[in-house]
Short mmCIF file of C-alpha atoms and ligand atoms in Angstrom, two decimals:
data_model
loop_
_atom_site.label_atom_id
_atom_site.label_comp_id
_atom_site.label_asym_id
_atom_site.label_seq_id
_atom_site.Cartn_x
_atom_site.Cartn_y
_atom_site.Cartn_z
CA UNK A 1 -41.29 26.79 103.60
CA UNK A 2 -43.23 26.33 100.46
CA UNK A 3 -46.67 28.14 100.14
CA UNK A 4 -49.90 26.35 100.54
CA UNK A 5 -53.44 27.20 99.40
CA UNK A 6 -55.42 27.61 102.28
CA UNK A 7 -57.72 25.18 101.31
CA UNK A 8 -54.78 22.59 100.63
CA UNK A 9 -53.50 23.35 104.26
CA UNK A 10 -57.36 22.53 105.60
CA UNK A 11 -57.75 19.33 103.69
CA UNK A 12 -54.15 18.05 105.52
CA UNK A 13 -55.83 19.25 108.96
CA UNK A 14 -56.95 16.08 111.27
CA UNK A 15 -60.39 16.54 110.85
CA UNK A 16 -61.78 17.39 113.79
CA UNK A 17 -58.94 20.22 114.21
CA UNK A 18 -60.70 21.94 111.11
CA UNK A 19 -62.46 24.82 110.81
CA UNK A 20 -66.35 24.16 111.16
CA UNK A 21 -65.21 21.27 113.87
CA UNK A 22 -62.93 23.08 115.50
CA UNK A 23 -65.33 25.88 115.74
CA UNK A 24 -68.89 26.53 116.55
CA UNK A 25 -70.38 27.51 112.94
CA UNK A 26 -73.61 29.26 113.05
CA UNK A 27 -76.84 26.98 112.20
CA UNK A 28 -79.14 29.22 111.30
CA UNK A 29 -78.05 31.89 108.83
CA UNK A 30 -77.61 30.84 105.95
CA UNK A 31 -73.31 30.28 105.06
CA UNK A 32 -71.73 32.82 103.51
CA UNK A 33 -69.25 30.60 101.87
CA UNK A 34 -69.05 26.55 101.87
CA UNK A 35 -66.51 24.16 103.60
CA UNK A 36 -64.47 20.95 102.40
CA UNK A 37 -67.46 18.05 102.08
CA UNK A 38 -65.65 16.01 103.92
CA UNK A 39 -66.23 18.75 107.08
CA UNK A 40 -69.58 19.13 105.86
CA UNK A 41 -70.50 15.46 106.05
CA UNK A 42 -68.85 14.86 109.55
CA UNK A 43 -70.86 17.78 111.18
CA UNK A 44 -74.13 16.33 109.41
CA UNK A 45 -73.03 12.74 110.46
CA UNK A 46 -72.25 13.84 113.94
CA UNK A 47 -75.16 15.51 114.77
CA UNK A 48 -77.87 12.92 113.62
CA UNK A 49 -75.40 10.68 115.74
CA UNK A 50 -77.69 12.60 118.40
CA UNK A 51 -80.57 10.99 117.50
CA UNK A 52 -81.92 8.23 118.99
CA UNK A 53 -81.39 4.95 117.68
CA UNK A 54 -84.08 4.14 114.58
CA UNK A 55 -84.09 -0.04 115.59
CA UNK A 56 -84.86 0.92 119.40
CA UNK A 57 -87.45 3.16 118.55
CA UNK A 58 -90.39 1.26 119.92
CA UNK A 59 -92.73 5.03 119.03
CA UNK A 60 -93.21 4.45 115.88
CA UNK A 61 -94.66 2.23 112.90
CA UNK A 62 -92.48 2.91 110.20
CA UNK A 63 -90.05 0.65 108.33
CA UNK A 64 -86.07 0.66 109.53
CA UNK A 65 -84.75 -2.14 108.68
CA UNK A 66 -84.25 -3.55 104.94
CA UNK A 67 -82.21 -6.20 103.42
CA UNK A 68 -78.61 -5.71 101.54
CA UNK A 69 -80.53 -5.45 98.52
CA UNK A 70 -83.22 -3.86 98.96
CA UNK A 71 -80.49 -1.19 100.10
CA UNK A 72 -78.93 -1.60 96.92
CA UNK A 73 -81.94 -0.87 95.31
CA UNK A 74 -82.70 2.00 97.05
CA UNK A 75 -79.14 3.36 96.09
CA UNK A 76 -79.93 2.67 92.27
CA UNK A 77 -83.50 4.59 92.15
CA UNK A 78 -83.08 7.36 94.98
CA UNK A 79 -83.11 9.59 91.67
CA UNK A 80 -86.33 8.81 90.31
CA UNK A 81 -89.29 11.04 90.55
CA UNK A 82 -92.64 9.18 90.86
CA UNK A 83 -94.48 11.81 88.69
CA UNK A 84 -91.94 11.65 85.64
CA UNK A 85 -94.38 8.30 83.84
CA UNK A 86 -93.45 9.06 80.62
CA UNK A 87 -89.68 9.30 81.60
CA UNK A 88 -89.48 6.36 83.78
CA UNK A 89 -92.26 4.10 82.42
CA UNK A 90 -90.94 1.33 84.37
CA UNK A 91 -91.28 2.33 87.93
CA UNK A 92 -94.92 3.82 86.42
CA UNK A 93 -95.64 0.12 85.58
CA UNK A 94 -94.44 -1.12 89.01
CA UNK A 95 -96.63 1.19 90.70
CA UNK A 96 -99.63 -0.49 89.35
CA UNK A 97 -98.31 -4.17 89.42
CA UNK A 98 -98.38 -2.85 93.80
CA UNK A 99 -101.31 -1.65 93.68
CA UNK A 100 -102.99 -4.43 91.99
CA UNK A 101 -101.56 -7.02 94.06
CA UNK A 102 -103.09 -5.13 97.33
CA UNK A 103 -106.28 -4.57 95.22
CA UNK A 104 -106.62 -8.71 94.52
CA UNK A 105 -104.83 -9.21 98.16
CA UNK A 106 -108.02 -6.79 99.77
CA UNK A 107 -110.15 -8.82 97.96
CA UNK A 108 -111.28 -6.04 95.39
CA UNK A 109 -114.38 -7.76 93.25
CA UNK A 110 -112.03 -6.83 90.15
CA UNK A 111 -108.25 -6.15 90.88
CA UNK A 112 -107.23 -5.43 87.37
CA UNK A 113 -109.80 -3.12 86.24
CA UNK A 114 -110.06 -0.99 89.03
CA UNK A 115 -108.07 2.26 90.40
CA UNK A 116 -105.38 3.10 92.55
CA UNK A 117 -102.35 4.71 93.49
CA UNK A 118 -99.27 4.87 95.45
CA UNK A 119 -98.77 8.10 97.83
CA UNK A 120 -96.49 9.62 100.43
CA UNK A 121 -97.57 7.37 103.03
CA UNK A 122 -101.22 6.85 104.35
CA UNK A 123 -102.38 10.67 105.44
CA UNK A 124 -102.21 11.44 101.87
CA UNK A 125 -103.73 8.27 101.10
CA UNK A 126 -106.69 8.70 103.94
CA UNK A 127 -107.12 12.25 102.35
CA UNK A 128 -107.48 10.99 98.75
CA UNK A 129 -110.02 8.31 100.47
CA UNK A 130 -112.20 11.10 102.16
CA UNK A 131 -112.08 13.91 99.13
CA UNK A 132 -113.73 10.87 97.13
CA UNK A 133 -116.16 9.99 99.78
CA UNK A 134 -116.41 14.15 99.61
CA UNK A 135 -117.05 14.30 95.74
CA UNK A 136 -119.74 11.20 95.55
CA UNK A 137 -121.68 12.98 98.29
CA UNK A 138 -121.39 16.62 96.44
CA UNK A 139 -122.67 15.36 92.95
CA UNK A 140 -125.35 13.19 95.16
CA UNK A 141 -126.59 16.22 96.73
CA UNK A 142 -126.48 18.34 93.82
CA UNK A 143 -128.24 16.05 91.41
CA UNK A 144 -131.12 16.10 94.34
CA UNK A 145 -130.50 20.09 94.34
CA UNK A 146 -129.79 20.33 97.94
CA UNK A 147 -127.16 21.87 99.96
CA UNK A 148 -123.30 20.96 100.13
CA UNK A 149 -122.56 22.89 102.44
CA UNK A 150 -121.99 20.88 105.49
CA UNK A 151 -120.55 17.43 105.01
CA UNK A 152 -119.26 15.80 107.74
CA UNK A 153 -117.40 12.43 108.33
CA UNK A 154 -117.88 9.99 111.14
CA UNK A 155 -114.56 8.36 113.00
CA UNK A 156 -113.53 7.14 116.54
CA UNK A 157 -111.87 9.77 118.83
CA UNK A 158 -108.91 7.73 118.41
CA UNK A 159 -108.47 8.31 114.99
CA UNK A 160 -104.93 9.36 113.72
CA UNK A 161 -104.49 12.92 113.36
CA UNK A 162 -103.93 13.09 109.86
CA UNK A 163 -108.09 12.44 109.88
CA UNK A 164 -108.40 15.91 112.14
CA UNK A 165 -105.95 17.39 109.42
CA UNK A 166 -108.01 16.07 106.50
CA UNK A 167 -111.42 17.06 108.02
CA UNK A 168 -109.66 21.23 108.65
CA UNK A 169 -107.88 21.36 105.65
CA UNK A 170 -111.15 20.34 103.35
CA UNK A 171 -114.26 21.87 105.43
CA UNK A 172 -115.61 18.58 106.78
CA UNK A 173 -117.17 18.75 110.07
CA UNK A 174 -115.07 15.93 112.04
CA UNK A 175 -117.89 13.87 114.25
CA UNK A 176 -115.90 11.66 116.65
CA UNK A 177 -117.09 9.10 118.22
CA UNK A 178 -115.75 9.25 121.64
CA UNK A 179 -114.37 5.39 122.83
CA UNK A 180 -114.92 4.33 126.17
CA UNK A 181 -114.11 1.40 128.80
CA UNK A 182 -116.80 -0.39 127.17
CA UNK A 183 -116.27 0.76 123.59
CA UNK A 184 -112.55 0.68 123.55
CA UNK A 185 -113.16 1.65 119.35
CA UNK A 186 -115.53 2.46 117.08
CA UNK A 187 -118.04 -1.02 117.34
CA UNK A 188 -121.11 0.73 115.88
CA UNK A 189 -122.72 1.59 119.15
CA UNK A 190 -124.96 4.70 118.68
CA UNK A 191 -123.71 5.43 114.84
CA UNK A 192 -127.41 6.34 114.53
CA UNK A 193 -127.13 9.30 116.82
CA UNK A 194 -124.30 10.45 114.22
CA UNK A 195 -125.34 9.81 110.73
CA UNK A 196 -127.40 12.16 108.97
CA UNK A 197 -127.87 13.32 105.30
CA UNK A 198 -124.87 15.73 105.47
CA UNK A 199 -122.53 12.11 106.38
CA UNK A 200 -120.00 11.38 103.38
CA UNK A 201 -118.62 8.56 104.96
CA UNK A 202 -117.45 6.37 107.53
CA UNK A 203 -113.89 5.63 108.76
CA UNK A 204 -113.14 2.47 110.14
CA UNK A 205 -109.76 1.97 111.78
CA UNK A 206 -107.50 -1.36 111.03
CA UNK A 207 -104.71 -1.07 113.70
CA UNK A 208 -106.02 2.12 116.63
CA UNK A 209 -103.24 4.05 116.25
CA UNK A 210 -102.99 4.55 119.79
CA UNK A 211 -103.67 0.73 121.13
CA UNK A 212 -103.23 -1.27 118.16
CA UNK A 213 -106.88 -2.68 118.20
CA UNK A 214 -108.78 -3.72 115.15
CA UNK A 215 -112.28 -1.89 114.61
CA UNK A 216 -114.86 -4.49 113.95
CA UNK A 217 -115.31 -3.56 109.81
CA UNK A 218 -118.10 -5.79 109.36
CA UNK A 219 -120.03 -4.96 112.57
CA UNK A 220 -119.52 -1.13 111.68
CA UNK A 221 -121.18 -1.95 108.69
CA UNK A 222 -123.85 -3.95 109.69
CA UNK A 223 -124.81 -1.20 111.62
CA UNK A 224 -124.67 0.96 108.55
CA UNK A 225 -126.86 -1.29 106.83
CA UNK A 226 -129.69 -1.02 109.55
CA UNK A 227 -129.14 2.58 108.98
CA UNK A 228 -130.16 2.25 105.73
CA UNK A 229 -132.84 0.47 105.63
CA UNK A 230 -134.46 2.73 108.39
CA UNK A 231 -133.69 5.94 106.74
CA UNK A 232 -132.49 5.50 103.24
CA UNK A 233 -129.32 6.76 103.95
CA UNK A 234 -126.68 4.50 102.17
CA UNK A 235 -123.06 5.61 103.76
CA UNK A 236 -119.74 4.28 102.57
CA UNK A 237 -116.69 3.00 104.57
CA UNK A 238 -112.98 3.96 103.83
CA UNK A 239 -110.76 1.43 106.03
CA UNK A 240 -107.54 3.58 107.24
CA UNK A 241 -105.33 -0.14 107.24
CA UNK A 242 -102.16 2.06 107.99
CA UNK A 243 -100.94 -0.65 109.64
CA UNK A 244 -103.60 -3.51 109.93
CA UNK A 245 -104.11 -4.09 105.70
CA UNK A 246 -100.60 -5.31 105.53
CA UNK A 247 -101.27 -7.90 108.20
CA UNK A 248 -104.86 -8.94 109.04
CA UNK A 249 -104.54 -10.66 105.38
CA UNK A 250 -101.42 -12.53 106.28
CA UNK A 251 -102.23 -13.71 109.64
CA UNK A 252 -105.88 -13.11 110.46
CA UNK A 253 -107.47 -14.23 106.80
CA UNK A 254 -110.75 -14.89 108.76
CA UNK A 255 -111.53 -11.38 109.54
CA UNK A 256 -113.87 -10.45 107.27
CA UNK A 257 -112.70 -6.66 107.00
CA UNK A 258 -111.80 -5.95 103.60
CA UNK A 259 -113.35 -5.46 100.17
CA UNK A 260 -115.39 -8.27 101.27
CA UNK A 261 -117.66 -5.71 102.47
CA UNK A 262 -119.48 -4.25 99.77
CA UNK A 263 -120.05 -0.80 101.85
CA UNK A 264 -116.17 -0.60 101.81
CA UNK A 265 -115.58 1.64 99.11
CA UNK A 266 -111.90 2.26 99.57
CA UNK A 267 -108.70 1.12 101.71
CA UNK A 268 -105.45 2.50 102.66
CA UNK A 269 -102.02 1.26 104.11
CA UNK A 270 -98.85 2.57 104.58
CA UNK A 271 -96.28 0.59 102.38
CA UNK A 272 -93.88 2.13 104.64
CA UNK A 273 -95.73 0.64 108.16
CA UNK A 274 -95.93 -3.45 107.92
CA UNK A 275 -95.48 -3.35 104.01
CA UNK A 276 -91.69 -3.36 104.98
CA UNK A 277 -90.35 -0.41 103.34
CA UNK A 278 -88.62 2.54 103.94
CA UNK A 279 -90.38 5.82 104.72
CA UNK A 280 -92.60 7.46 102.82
CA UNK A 281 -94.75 4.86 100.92
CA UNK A 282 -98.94 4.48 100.87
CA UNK A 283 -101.13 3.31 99.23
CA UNK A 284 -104.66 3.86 97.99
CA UNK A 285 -106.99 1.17 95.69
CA UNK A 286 -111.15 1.75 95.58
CA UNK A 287 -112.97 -1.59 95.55
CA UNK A 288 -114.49 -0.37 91.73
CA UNK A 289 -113.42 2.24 90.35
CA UNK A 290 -116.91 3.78 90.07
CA UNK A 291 -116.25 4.74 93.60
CA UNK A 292 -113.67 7.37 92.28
CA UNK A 293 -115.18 10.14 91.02
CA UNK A 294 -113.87 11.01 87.12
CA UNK A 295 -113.42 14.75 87.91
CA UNK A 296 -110.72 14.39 91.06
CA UNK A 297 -108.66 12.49 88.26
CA UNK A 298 -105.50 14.24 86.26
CA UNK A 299 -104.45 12.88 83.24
CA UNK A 300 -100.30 13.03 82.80
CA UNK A 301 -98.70 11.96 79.56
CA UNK A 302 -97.37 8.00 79.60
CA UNK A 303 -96.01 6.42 76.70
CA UNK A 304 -97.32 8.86 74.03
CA UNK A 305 -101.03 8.04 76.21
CA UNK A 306 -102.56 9.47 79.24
CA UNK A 307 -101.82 8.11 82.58
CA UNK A 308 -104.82 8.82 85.45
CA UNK A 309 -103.34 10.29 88.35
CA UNK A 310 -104.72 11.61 91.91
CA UNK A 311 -102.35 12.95 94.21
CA UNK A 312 -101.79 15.87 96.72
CA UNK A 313 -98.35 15.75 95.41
CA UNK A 314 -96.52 16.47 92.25
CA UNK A 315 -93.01 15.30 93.01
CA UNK A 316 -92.63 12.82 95.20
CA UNK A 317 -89.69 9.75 95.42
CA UNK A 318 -89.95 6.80 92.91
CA UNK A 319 -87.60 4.55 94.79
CA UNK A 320 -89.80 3.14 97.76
CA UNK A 321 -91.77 2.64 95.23
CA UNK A 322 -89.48 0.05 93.86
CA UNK A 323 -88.35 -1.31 96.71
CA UNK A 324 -92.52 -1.93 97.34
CA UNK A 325 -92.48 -3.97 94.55
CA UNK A 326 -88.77 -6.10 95.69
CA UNK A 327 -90.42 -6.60 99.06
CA UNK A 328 -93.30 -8.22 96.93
CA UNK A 329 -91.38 -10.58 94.59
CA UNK A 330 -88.75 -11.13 97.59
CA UNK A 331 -91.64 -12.30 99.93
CA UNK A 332 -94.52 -13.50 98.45
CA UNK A 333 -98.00 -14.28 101.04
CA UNK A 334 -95.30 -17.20 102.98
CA UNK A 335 -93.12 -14.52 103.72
CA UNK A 336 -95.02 -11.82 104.89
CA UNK A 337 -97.11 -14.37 106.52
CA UNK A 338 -93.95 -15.29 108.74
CA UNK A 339 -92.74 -11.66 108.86
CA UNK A 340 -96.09 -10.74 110.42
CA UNK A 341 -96.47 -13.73 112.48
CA UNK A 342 -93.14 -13.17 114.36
CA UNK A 343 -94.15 -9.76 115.04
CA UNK A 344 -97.01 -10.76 116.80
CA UNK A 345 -95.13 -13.79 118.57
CA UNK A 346 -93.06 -10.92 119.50
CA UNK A 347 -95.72 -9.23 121.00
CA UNK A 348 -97.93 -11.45 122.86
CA UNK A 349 -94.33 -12.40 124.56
CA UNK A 350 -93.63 -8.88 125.50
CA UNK A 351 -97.47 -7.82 126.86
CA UNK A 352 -97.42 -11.15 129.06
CA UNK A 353 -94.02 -10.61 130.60
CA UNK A 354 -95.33 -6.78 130.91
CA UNK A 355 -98.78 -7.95 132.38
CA UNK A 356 -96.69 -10.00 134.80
CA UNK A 357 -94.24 -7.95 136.62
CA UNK A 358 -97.35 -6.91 138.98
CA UNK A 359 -98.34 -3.13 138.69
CA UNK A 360 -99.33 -3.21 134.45
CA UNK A 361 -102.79 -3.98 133.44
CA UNK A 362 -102.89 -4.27 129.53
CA UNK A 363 -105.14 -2.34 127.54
CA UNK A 364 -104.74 -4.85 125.02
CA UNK A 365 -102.09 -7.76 124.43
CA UNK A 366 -100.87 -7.51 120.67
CA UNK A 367 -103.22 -10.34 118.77
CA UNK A 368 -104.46 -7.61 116.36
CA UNK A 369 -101.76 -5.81 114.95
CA UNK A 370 -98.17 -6.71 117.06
CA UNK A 371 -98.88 -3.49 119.29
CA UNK A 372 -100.07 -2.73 122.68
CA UNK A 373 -100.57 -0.78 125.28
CA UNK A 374 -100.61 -1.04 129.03
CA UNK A 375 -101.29 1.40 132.35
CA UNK A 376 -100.58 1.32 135.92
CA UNK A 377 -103.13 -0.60 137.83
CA UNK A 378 -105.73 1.92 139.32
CA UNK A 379 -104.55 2.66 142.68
CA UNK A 380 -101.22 0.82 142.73
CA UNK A 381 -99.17 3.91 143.33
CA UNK A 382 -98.61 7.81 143.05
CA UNK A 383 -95.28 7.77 143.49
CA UNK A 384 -94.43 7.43 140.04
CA UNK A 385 -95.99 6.98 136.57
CA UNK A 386 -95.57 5.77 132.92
CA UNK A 387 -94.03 8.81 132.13
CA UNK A 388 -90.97 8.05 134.71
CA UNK A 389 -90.54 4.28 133.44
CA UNK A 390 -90.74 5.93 129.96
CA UNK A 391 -87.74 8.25 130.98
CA UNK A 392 -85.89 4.90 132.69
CA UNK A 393 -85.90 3.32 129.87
CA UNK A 394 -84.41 6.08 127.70
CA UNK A 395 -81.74 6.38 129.60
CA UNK A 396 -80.78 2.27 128.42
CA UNK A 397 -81.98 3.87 124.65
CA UNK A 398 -85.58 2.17 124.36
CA UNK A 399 -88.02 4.47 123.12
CA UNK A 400 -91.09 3.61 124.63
CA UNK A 401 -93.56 6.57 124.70
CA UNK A 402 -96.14 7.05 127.77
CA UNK A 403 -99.31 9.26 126.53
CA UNK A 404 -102.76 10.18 127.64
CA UNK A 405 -105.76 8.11 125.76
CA UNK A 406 -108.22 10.52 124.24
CA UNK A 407 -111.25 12.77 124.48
CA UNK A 408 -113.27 11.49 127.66
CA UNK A 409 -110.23 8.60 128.26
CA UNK A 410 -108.16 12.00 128.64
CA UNK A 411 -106.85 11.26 132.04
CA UNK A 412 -106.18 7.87 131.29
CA UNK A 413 -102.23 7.50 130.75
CA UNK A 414 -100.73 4.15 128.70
CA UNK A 415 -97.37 2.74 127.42
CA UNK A 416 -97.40 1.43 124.35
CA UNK A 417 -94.31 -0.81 122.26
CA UNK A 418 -94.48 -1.26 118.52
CA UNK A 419 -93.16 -4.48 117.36
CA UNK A 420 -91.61 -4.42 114.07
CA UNK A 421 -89.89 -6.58 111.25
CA UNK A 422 -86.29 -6.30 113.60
CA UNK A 423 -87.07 -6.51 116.68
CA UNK A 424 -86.19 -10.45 117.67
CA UNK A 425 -87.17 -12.07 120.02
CA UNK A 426 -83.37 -11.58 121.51
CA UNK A 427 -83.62 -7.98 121.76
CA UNK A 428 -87.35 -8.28 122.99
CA UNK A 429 -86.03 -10.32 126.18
CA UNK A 430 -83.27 -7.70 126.99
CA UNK A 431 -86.27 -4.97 126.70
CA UNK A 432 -88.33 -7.21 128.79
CA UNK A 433 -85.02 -7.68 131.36
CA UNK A 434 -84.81 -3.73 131.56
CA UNK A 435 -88.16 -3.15 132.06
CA UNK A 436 -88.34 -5.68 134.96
CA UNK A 437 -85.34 -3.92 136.46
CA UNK A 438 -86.61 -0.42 136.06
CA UNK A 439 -89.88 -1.06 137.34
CA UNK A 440 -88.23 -2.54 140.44
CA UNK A 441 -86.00 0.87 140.58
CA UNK A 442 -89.11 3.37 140.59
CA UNK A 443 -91.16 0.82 143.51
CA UNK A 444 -88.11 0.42 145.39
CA UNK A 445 -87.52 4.61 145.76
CA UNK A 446 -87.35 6.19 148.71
CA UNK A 447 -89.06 9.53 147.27
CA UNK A 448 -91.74 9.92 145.14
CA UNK A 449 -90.52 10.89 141.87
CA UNK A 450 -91.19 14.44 140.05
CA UNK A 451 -94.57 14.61 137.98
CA UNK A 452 -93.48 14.00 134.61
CA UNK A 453 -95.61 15.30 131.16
CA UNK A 454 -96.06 13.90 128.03
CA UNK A 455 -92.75 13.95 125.77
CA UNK A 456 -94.24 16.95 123.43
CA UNK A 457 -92.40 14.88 120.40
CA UNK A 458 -94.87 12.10 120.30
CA UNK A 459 -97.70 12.30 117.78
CA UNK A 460 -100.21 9.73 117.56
C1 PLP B 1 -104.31 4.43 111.80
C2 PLP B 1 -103.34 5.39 111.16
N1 PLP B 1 -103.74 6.15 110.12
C3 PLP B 1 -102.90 7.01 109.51
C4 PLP B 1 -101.60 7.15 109.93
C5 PLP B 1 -100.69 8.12 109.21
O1 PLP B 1 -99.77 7.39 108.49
P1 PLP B 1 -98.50 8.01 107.75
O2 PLP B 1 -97.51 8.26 108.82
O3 PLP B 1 -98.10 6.89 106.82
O4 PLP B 1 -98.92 9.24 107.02
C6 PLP B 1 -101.13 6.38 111.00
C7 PLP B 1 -99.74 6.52 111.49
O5 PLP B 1 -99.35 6.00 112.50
C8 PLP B 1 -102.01 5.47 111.63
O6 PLP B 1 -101.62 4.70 112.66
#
């Protein structure tokens, strides 16, 4: 018999006789020594297998499909690091050609000369929003030698949590505005009661995270404007578009939400959300860049010059980036226009079959951004909830998360479905099919089903 190195003899092995598949290797200690890569790729492979499946997840906002090429790009620029300008001028240059299109596509009184940037997604771009709001009021209130110590921003209780995260990790007192049966969002009603000199801003909502509903910009600042003439106080907006600035312009042009608005100082979006790409992509642009304080801006080297930067990150991936900028070119308004448009076909297909099968009431139906949200009629039963349809429908490998509505909404519970660039109108009438059938399921039971909670997983 001749001799074999060991490691020979394991790269003959079937693979899935190996060592490491073979046997239970320990997860979390670090490994003393390493493994073929071919084992180390199959256990990797195998247990994100586990997951559930990224085009069925109706939970969440963010990009998962892409075309052949935009894969191929992605492949070709997965090494480039977005803070390296002077190194990779190009995809420095591409940033800005983005952000200048959304700043002309927001209707920014001057798209070329004013500021913006791309970030991680739109929680760093919301927080880059609010610490300017933060800075504008600081050197207000200094020049007028008062106090800084308190600022505080107004929102709706609905507001994503990455608002609640920006307002703890930068000592802003978070005022929310709690929504109600009448005031399903932030409309302006009472903003009086919650404005005061301390107030660095205003955030208006484009796409409620949890419902999908549109918060009326203009109203909200109409309101502001009464403010101000009452009291002096003049208080910006920052739209948080995460999802609605990369549709209301393509299929809702009339809504008057935008830079339009003189009082909106600054917008976000997530490139990764309805912009069509891959996470983690946002973006940032101010209306004029006066409405960016100097001092919050770096300066990193570009082409022998200085490039203005504002980030929470150093480091950060160049390629989505790119692919931002592909979606663009590939696209064009017609495109996205259709994208969007089928998305909210989409929709307003799936809430009326929903709203139809007898015990739903929708919350809202989808003609916003292509997402809504529905609960059990009041009264129709206690033998089951959203929670146990949610679970149903897992089991067939829908992800459709149940959770409670907010602050004084709290024991109100909804479904809500996502419809992205992917989901066709094919695979919308099997989810509509299984739905049907597992409603029937739970009101044909003999016995109540078991209380079910809230998946802990699901973040709004
Ligand atoms: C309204 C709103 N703002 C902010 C965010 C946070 O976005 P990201 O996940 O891109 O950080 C979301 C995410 O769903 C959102 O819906």
């Amino acid at each position: 018999m001749p001799q074999h190195d060991p490691q020979d003899i394991l790269s003959v092995n079937p693979i899935f006789s190996r060592e490491g598949e073979a046997t239970q290797i320990p997860k979390y200690e670090f490994p003393e020594s390493g493994m073929l890569p071919k084992t180390a790729y199959q256990i990797v492979h195998d247990e994100t297998m586990l997951d559930g499946n990224a085009r069925l997840n109706l939970a969440t906002f963010v990009g998962t499909w892409m075309d052949d090429n935009a894969n191929r790009l992605y492949a070709e620029t997965y090494d480039k690091n977005m803070i390296d300008k002077d190194e990779y001028p190009q995809t420095a240059a591409i940033e800005q050609y983005c952000w200048k299109m959304l700043a002309g596509l927001w209707h920014s009184p001057d798209p070329q000369g004013t500021i913006g940037t791309s970030t991680i997604g739109s929680s760093e771009a919301c927080m880059l929003g609010g610490l300017a709001f933060k800075r504008l009021w600081q050197h207000k209130r200094r020049a007028e030698g008062k106090s800084t110590d308190k600022p505080n921003l107004i929102m709706s209780s609905a507001v994503q949590v990455c608002w609640e995260k920006f307002c703890n990790y930068f000592d802003i007192e978070a005022r929310l505005v709690p929504i109600s049966e009448e005031h399903k969002c932030l409309d302006g009603y009472e903003l009086e009661k919650y404005v005061d000199e301390n107030t660095i801003g205003v955030v208006a909502i484009m796409g409620v995270t949890y419902t999908g509903m549109y918060e009326p910009v203009k109203q909200v600042a109409a309101k502001l404007d009464e403010i101000q003439a009452s009291t002096g106080l003049d208080i910006p907006i920052h739209v948080d578009g995460a999802s609605g600035a990369m549709i209301a312009p393509f299929i809702q042009p009339e809504l008057e939400w935008d830079f339009q608005l003189e009082r909106v100082h600054s917008i976000s979006t997530s490139g990764h959300k309805y912009g069509l790409v891959y996470p983690g992509l946002g973006w940032v642009v101010w209306r004029e860049r006066q409405w960016l304080p100097e001092d919050l801006i770096f300066y990193v080297s570009y082409l022998g010059g200085d490039m203005p930067t504002f980030a929470l990150n150093f480091s950060r991936p160049g390629a989505q980036v790119v692919l931002q900028f592909y979606m663009f070119l590939r696209l064009g308004f017609e495109g996205y226009k259709k994208v969007q448009q089928t998305c909210q076909d989409v929709a307003l297909y799936l809430s009326h079959g929903i709203s139809e099968i007898g015990p739903f009431e929708l919350w809202n139906d989808g003609s916003d951004i292509p997402v809504f949200a529905w609960r059990l009629k009041e009264g129709h039963t206690d033998r089951w909830t959203l929670y146990n349809l949610a679970d149903r429908l897992r089991t067939k490998g829908w992800l459709v998360p149940a959770y409670p509505m907010p602050d004084n909404l709290g024991n109100l519970t909804v479904e809500r479905i996502v419809v992205r660039n992917g989901l066709s109108m094919d695979l919308a009438g099997r989810l509509l099919k299984d739905i049907q059938d597992e409603t029937a399921y739970l009101e044909n039971l003999s016995a109540p089903m078991p209380v079910e909670q809230e998946h802990p997983g699901f973040h709004h």
